[in-house]
PDB file of C-alpha atoms in Angstrom:
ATOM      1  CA  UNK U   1       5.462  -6.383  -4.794  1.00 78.00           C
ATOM      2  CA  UNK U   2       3.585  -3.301  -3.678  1.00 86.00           C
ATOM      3  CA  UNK U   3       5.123   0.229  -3.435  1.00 91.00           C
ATOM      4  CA  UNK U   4       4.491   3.531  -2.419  1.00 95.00           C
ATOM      5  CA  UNK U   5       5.381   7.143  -3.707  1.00 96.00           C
ATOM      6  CA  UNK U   6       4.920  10.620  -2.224  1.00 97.00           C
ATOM      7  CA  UNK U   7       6.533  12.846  -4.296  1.00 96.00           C
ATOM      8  CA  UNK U   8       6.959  15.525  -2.368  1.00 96.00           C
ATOM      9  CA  UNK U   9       9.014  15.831   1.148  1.00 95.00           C
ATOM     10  CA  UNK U  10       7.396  18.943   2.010  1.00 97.00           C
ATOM     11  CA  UNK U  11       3.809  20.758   0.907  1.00 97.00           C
ATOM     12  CA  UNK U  12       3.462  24.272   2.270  1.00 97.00           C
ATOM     13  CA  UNK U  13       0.121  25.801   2.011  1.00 97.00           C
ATOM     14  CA  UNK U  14      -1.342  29.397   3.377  1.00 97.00           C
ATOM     15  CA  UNK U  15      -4.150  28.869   5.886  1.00 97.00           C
ATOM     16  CA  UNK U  16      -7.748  28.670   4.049  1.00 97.00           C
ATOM     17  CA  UNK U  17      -6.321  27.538   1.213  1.00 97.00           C
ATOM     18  CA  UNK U  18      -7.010  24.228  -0.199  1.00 97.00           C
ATOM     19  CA  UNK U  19      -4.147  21.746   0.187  1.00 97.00           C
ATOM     20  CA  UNK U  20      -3.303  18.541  -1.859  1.00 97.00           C
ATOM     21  CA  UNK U  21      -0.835  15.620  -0.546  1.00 98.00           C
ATOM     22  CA  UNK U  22      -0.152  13.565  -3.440  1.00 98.00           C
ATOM     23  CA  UNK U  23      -0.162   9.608  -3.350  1.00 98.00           C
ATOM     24  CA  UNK U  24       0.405   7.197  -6.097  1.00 97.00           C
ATOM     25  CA  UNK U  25       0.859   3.128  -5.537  1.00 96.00           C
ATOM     26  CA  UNK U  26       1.717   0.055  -7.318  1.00 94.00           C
ATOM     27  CA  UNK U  27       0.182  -3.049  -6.154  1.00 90.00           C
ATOM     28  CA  UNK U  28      -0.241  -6.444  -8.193  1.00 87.00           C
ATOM     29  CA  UNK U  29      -3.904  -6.667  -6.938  1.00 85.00           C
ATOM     30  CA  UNK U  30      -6.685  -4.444  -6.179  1.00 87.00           C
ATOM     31  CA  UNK U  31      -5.426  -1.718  -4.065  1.00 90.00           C
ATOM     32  CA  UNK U  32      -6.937  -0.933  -0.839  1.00 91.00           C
ATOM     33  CA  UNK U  33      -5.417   2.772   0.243  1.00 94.00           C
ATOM     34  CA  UNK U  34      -5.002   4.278   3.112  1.00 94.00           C
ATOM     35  CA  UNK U  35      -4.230   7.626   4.288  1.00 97.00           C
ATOM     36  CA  UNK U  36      -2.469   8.591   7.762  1.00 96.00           C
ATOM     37  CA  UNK U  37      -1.395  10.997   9.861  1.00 96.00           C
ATOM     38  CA  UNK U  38       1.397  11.864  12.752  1.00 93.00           C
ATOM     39  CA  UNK U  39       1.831  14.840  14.941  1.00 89.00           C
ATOM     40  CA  UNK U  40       5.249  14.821  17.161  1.00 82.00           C
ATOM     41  CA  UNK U  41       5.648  12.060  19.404  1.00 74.00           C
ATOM     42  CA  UNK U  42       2.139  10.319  18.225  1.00 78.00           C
ATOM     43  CA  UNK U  43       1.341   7.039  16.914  1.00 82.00           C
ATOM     44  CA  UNK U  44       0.074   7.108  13.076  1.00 91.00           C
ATOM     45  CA  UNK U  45      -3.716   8.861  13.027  1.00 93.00           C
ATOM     46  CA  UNK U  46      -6.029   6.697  10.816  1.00 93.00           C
ATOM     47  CA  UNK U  47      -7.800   9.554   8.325  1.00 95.00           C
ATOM     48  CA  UNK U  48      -9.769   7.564   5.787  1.00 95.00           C
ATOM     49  CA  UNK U  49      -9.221   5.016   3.676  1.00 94.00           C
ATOM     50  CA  UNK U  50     -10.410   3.439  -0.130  1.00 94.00           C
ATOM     51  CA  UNK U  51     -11.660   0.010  -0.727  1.00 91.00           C
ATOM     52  CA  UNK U  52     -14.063   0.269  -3.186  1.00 87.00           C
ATOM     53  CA  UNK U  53     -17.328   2.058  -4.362  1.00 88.00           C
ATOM     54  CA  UNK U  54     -17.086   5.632  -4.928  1.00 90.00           C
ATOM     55  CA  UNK U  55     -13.590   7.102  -5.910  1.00 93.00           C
ATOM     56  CA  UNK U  56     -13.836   9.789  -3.694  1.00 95.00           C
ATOM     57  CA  UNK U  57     -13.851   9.328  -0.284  1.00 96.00           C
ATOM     58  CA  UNK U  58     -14.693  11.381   2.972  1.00 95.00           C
ATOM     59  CA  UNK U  59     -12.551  11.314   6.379  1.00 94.00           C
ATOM     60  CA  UNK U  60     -11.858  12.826   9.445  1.00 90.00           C
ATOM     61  CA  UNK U  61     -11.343  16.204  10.204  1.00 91.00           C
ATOM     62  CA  UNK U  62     -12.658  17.505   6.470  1.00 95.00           C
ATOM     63  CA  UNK U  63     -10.300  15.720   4.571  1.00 96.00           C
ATOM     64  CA  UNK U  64     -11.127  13.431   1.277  1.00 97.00           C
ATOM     65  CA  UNK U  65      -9.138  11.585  -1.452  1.00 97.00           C
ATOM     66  CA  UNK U  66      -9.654  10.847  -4.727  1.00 96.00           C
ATOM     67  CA  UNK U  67      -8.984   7.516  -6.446  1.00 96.00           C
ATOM     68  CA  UNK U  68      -7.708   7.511  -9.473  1.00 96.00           C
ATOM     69  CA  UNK U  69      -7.316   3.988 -11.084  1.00 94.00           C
ATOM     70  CA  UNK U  70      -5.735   4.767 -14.304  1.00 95.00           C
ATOM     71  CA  UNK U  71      -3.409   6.974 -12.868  1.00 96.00           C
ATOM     72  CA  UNK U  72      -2.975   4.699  -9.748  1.00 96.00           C
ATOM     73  CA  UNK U  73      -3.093   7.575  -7.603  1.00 97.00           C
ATOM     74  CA  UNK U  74      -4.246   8.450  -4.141  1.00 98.00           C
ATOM     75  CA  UNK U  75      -4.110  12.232  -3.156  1.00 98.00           C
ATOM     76  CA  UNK U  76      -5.201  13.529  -0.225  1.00 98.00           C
ATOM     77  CA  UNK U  77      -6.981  17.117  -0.482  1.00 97.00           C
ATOM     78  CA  UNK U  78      -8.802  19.483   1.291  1.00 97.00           C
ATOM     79  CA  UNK U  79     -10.940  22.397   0.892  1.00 96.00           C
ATOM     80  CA  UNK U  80      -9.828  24.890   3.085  1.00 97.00           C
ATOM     81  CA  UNK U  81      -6.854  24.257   5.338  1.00 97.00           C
ATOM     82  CA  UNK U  82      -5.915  25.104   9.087  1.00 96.00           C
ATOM     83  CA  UNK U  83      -2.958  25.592  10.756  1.00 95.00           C
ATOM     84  CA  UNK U  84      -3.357  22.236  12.979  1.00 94.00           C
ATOM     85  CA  UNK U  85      -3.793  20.330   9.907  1.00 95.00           C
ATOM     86  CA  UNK U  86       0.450  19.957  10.319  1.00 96.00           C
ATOM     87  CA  UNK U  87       2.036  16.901  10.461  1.00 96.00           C
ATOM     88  CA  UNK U  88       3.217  14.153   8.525  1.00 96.00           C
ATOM     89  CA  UNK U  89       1.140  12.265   6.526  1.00 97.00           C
ATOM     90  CA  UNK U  90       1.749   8.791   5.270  1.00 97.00           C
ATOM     91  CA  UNK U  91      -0.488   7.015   2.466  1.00 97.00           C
ATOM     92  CA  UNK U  92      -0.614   3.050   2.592  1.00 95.00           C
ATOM     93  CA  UNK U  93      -1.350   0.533   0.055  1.00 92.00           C
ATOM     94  CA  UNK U  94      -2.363  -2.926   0.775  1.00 88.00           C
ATOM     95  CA  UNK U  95      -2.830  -5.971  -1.523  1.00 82.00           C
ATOM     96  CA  UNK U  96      -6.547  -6.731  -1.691  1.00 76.00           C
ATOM     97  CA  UNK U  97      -6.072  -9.749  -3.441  1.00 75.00           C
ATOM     98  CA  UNK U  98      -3.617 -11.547  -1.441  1.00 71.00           C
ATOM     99  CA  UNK U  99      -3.707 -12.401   1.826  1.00 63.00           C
ATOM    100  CA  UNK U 100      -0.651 -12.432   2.903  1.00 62.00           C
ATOM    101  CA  UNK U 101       0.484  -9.125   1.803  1.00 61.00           C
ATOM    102  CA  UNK U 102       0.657  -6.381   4.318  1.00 79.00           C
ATOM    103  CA  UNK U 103       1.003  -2.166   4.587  1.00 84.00           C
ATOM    104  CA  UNK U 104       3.441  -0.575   2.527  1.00 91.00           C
ATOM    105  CA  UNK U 105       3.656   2.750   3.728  1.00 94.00           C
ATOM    106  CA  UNK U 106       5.111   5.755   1.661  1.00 96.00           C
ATOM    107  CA  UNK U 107       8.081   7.943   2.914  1.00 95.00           C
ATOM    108  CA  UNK U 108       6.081  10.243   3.937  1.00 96.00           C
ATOM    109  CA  UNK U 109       4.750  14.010   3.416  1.00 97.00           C
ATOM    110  CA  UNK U 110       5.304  17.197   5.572  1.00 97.00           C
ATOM    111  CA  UNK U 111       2.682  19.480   5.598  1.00 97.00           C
ATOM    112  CA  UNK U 112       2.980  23.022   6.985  1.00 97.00           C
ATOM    113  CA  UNK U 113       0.111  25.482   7.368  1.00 97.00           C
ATOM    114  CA  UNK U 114       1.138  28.996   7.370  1.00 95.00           C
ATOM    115  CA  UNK U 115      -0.736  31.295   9.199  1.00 93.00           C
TER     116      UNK U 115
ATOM    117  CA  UNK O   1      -8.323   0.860  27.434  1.00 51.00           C
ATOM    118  CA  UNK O   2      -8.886   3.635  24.812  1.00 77.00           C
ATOM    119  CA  UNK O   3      -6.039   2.889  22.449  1.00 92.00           C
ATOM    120  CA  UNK O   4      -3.037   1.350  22.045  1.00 95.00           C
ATOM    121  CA  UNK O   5      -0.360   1.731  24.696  1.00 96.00           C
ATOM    122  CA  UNK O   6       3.462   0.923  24.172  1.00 96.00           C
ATOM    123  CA  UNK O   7       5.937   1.147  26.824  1.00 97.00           C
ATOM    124  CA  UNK O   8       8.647   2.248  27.465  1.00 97.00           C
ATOM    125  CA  UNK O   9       8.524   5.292  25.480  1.00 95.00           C
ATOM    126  CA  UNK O  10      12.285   6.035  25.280  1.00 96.00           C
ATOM    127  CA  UNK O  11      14.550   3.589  25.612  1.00 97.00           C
ATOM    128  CA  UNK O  12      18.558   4.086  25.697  1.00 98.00           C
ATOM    129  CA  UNK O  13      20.627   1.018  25.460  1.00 97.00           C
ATOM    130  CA  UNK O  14      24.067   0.578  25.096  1.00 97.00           C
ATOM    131  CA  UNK O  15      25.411  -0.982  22.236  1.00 97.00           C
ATOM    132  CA  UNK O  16      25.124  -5.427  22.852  1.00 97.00           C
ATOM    133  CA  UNK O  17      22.627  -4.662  25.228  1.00 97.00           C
ATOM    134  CA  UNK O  18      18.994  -6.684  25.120  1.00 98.00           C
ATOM    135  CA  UNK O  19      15.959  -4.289  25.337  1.00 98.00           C
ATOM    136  CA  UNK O  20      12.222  -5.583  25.281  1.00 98.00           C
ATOM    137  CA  UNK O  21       9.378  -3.330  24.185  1.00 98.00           C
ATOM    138  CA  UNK O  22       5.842  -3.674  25.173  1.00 98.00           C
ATOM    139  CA  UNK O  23       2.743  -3.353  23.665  1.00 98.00           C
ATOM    140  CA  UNK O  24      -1.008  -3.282  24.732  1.00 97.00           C
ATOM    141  CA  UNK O  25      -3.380  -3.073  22.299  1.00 96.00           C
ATOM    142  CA  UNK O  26      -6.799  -2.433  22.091  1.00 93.00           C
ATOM    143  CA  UNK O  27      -9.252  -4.786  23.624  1.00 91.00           C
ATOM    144  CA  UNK O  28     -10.646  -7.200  21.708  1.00 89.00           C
ATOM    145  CA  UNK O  29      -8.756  -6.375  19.039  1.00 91.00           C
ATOM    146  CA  UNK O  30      -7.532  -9.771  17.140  1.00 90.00           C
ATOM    147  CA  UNK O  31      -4.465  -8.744  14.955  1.00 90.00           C
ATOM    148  CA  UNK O  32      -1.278  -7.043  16.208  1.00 93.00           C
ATOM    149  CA  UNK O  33       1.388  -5.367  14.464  1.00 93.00           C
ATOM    150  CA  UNK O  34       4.868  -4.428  14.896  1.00 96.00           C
ATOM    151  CA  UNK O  35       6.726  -1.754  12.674  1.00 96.00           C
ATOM    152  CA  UNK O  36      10.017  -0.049  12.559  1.00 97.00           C
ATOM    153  CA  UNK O  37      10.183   3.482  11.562  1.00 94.00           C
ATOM    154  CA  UNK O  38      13.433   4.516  10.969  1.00 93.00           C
ATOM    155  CA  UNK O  39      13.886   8.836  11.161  1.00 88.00           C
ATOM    156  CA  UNK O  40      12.559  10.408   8.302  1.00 85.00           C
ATOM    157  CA  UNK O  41      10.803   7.487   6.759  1.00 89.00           C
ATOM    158  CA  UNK O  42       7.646   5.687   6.896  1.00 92.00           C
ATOM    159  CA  UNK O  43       7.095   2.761   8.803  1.00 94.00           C
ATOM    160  CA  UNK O  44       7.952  -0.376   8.083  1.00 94.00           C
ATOM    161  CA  UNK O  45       6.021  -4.167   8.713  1.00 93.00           C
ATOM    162  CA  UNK O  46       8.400  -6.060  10.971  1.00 95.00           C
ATOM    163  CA  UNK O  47       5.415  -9.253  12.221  1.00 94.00           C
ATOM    164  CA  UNK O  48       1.894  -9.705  12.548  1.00 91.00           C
ATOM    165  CA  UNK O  49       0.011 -11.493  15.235  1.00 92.00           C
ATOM    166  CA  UNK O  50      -3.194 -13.048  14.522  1.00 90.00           C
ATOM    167  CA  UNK O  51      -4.450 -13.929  18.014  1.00 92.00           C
ATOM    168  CA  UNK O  52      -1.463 -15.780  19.964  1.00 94.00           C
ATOM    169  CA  UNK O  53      -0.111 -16.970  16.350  1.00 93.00           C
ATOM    170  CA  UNK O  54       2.341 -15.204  14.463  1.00 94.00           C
ATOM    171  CA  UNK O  55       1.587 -15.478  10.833  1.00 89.00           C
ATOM    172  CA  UNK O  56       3.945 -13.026   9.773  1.00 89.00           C
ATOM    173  CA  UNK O  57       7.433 -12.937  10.590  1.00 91.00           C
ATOM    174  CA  UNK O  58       8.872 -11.584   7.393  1.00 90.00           C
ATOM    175  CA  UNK O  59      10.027  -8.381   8.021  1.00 92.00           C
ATOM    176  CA  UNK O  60      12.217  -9.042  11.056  1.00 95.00           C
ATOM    177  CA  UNK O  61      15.604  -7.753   9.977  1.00 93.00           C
ATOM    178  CA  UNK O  62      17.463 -10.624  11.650  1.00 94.00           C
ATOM    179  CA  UNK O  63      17.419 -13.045  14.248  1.00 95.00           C
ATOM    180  CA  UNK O  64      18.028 -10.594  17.058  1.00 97.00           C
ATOM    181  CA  UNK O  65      14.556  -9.644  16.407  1.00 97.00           C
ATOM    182  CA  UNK O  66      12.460 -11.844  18.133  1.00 96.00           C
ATOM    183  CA  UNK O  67       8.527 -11.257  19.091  1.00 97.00           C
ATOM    184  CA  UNK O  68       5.968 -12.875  20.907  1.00 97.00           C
ATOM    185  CA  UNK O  69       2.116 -12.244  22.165  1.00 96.00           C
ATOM    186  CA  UNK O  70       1.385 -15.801  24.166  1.00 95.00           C
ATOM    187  CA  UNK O  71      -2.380 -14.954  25.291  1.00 93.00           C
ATOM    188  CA  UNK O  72      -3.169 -13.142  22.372  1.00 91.00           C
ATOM    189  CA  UNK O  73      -3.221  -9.803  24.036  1.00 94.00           C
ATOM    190  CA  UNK O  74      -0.298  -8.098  24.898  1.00 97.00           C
ATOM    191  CA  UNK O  75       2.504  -8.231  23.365  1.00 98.00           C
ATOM    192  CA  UNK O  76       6.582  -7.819  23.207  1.00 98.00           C
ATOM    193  CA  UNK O  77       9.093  -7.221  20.819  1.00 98.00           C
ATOM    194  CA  UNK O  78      13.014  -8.262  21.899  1.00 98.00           C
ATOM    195  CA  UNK O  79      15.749  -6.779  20.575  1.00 98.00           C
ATOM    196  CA  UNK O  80      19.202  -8.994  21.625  1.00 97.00           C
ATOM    197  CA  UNK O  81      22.559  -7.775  21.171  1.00 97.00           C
ATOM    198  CA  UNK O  82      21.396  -4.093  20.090  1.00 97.00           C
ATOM    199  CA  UNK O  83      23.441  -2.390  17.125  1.00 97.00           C
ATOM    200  CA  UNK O  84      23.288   1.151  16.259  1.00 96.00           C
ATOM    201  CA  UNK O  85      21.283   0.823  13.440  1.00 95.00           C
ATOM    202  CA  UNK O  86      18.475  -0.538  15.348  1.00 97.00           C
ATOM    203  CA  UNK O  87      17.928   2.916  16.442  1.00 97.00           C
ATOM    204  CA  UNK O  88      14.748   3.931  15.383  1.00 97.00           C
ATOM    205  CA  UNK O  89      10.845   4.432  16.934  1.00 95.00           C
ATOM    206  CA  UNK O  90       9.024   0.695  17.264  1.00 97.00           C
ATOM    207  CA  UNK O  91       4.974   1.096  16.154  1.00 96.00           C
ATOM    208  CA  UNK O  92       2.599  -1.212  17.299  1.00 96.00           C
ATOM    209  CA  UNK O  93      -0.787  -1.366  15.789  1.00 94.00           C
ATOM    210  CA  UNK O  94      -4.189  -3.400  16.648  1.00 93.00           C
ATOM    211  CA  UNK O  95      -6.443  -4.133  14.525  1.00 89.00           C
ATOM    212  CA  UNK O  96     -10.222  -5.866  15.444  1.00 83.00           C
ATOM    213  CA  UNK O  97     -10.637  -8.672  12.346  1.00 69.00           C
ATOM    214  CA  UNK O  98      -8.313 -11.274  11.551  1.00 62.00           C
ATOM    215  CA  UNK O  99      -6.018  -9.747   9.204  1.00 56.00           C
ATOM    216  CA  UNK O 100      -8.693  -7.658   7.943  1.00 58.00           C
ATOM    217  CA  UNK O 101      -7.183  -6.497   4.494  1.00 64.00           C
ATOM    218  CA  UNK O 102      -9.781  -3.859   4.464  1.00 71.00           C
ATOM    219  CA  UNK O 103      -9.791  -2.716   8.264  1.00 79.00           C
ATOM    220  CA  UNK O 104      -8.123   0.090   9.369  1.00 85.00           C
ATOM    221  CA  UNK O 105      -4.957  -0.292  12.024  1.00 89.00           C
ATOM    222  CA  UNK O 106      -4.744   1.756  15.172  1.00 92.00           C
ATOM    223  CA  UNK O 107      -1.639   2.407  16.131  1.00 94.00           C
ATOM    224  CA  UNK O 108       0.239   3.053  19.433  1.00 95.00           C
ATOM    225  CA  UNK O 109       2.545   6.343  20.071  1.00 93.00           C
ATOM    226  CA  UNK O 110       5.579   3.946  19.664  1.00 94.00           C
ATOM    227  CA  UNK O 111       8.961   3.349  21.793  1.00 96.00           C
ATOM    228  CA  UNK O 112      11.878   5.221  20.589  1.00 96.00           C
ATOM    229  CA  UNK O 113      14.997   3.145  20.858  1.00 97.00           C
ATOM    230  CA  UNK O 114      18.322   5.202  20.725  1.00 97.00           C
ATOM    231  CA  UNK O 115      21.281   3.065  20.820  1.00 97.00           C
ATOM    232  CA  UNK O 116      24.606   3.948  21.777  1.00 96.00           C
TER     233      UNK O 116
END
């Protein structure tokens, strides 16, 4: 079975500051991650996701995530952030290796941007 | 269109009431999804779609749940004899490859379903 932690409820972060959304996963397989994100009464936003190649990987609106295999983690990060950046951000997992397995989504993060 | 539509977008029932909840996805786009997401949680796989076939029914909390997507394009998710605790927002998401373990989903802004 394949699960999904985010640690942390709620990340608050000071505008321009780098921010970090952390992610870890346990899947029988190889892990293909993804990470998401919601703003009020929106569907899920896809952001980027990891299937292989280089551990770090580049998405939309300046954000990247690191994967880390021995620590099975995901996080989302970025350099500087902005005050739209807000939301709720979910990370996914998904069994590469089986076919049948779909998303597992985590709980869910909160960010806030403080101005 | 340009993404995936879902209607209604609220939907009050009264408790024992059916509701149906519709989905359009994106054109072209082979694989269909339904998810609950309960408040405060993430979203959770209820079926898949792979054309007009549903492959997936697994996460269909009982047999009040009932979906279908007969051409292979839109689709609709029944709910019959609502309870309370089917109160939550209903996510669809398209996806353009058959399953596509690697592809990305797009999802719709969801229904949310408040019964009473």
């Amino acid at each position: 079975a394949q699960s999904v932690a985010q640690p942390e409820d709620q990340v608050n972060v000071a505008e321009g500051n780098p921010l970090t959304v952390k992610c870890t996963y346990s899947v029988s397989g190889n892990p293909y991650l993804f990470w998401y994100v919601q703003y009020p009464n929106r569907g899920l936003q896809f952001l980027l996701k990891y299937i292989t190649g280089d551990n770090l990987v580049k998405g939309s609106y300046g954000f990247e995530a690191e994967f880390n295999k021995s620590q099975t983690s995901f996080h989302l990060k970025k350099p500087s952030a902005l005050v739209s950046d807000s939301a709720l951000y979910f990370c996914a997992v998904r069994d590469g290796d089986n076919y049948g397995q779909n998303f597992v989504f985590g709980p869910g993060t909160r960010l806030s941007v403080l101005p | 269109g340009a993404g995936v539509s879902q209607s209604p977008r609220y939907k009050v029932a009264k408790r024992g009431q059916d509701v149906a909840l519709r989905c359009d996805p994106i054109s072209g786009h082979v694989s269909l999804f339904w998810y609950q997401q309960a408040l405060g949680q993430g979203p959770e796989f209820l079926t898949y779609f792979q054309n007009e076939a549903q492959l997936d029914k697994s996460g269909l909390p009982s047999d009040r749940f009932f979906a279908e997507r007969p051409e292979g394009s839109v689709s609709t998710l029944k709910i019959q004899r609502t309870q309370q605790e089917d109160s939550a927002v209903y996510l669809c998401a398209s996806s353009l490859r058959r399953s596509g373990r690697a592809n990305e989903q797009f999802f719709g802004p969801g229904t949310r379903l408040t019964v009473l």
